[in-house]
mmCIF file of C-alpha atoms in Angstrom:
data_model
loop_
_atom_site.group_PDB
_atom_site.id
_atom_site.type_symbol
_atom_site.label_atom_id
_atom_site.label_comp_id
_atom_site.label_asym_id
_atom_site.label_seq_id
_atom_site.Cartn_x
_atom_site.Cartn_y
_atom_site.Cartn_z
ATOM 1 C CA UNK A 1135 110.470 6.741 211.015
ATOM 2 C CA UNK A 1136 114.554 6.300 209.865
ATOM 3 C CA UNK A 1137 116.124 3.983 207.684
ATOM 4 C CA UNK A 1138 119.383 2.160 209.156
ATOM 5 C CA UNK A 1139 120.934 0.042 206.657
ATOM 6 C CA UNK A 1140 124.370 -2.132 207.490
ATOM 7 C CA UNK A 1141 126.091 -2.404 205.022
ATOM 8 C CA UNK A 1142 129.126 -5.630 204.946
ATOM 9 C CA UNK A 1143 132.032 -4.791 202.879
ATOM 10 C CA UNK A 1144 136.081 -4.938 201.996
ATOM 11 C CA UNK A 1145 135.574 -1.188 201.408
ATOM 12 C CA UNK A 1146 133.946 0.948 204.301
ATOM 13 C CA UNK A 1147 135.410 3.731 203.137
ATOM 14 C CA UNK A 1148 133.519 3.659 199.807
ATOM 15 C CA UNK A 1149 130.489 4.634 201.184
ATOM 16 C CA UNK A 1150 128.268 6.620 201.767
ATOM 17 C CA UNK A 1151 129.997 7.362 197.812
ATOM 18 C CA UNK A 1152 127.259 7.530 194.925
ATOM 19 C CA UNK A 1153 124.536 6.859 197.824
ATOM 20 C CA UNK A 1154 125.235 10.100 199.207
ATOM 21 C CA UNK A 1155 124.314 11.904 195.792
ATOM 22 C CA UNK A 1156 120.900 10.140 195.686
ATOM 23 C CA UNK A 1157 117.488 10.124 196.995
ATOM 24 C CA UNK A 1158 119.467 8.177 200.419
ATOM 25 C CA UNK A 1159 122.277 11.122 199.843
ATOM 26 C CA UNK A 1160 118.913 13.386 201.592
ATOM 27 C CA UNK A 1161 117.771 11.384 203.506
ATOM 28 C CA UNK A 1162 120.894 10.631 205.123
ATOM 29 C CA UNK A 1163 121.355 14.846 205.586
ATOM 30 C CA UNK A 1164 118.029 14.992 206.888
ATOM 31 C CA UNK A 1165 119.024 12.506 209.452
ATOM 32 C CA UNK A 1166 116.209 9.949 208.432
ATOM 33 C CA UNK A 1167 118.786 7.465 206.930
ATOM 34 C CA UNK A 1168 121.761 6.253 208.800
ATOM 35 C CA UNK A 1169 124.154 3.791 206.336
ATOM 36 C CA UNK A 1170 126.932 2.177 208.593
ATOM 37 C CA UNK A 1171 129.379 0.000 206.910
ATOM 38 C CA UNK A 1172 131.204 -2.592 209.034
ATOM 39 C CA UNK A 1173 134.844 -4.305 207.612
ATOM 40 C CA UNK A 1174 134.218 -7.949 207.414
ATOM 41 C CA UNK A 1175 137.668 -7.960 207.832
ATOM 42 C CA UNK A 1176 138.021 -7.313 210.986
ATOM 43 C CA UNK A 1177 136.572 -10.081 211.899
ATOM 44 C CA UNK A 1178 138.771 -12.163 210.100
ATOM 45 C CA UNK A 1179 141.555 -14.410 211.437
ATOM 46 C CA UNK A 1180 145.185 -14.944 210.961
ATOM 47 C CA UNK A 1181 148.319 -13.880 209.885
ATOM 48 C CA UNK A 1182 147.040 -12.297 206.612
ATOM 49 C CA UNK A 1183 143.264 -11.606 207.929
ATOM 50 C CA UNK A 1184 141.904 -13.629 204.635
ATOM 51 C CA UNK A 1185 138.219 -13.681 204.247
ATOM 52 C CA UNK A 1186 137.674 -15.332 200.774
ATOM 53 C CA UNK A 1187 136.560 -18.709 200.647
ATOM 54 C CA UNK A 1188 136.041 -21.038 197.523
ATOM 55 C CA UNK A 1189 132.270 -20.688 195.946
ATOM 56 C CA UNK A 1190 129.789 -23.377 197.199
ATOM 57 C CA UNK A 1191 130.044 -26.166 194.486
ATOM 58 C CA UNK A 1192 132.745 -25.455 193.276
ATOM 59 C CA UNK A 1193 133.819 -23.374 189.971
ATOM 60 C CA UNK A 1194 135.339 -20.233 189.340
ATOM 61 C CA UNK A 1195 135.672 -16.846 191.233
ATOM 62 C CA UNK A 1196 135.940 -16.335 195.113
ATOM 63 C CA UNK A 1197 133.065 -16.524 197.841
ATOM 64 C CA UNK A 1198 133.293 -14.650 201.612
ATOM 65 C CA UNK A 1199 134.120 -17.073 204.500
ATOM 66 C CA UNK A 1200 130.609 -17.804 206.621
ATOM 67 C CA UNK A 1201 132.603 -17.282 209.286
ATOM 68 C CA UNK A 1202 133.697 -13.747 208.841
ATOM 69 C CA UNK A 1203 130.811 -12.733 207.152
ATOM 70 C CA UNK A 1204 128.403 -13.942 209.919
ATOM 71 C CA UNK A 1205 130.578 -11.893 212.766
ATOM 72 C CA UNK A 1206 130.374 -8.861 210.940
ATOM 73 C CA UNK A 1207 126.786 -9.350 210.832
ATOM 74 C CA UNK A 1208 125.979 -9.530 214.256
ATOM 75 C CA UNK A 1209 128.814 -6.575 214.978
ATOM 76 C CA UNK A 1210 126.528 -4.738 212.596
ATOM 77 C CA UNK A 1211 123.348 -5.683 214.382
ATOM 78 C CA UNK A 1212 124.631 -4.832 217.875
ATOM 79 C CA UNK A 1213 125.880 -1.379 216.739
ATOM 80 C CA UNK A 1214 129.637 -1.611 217.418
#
């Protein structure tokens, strides 16, 4: 049985990174992990491809747009 994890980020190119030096790092050579990280960004629209979003409730710091977030999802769950 393999692992497949999908991973949503601003930075695909970070990984596999520290995973790859871990318990996943051999599991991922052995072929019974697969990690692929999908650019939420890409699914984002507009001039400037912004995907923040203000936090739920308000307050401080930035939150990812639902929107963006939930298209990278199902790119990640239909493998492309």
């Amino acid at each position: 049985m393999s692992f497949r994890a999908t991973i949503l980020t601003l930075y695909p190119e970070m990984f596999p990174g520290h995973l790859g030096l871990s318990l996943v790092g051999r599991a991922l050579e052995r072929g019974d992990a697969e990690i692929e990280a999908v650019n939420i960004r890409d699914h984002a629209t507009g001039r400037h491809r912004n995907v923040d979003d203000t936090p739920a409730g308000g307050g401080a710091g930035d939150g990812i747009e639902a929107r963006c977030a939930g298209a990278g999802h199902r790119c990640g769950q239909s493998g492309g």
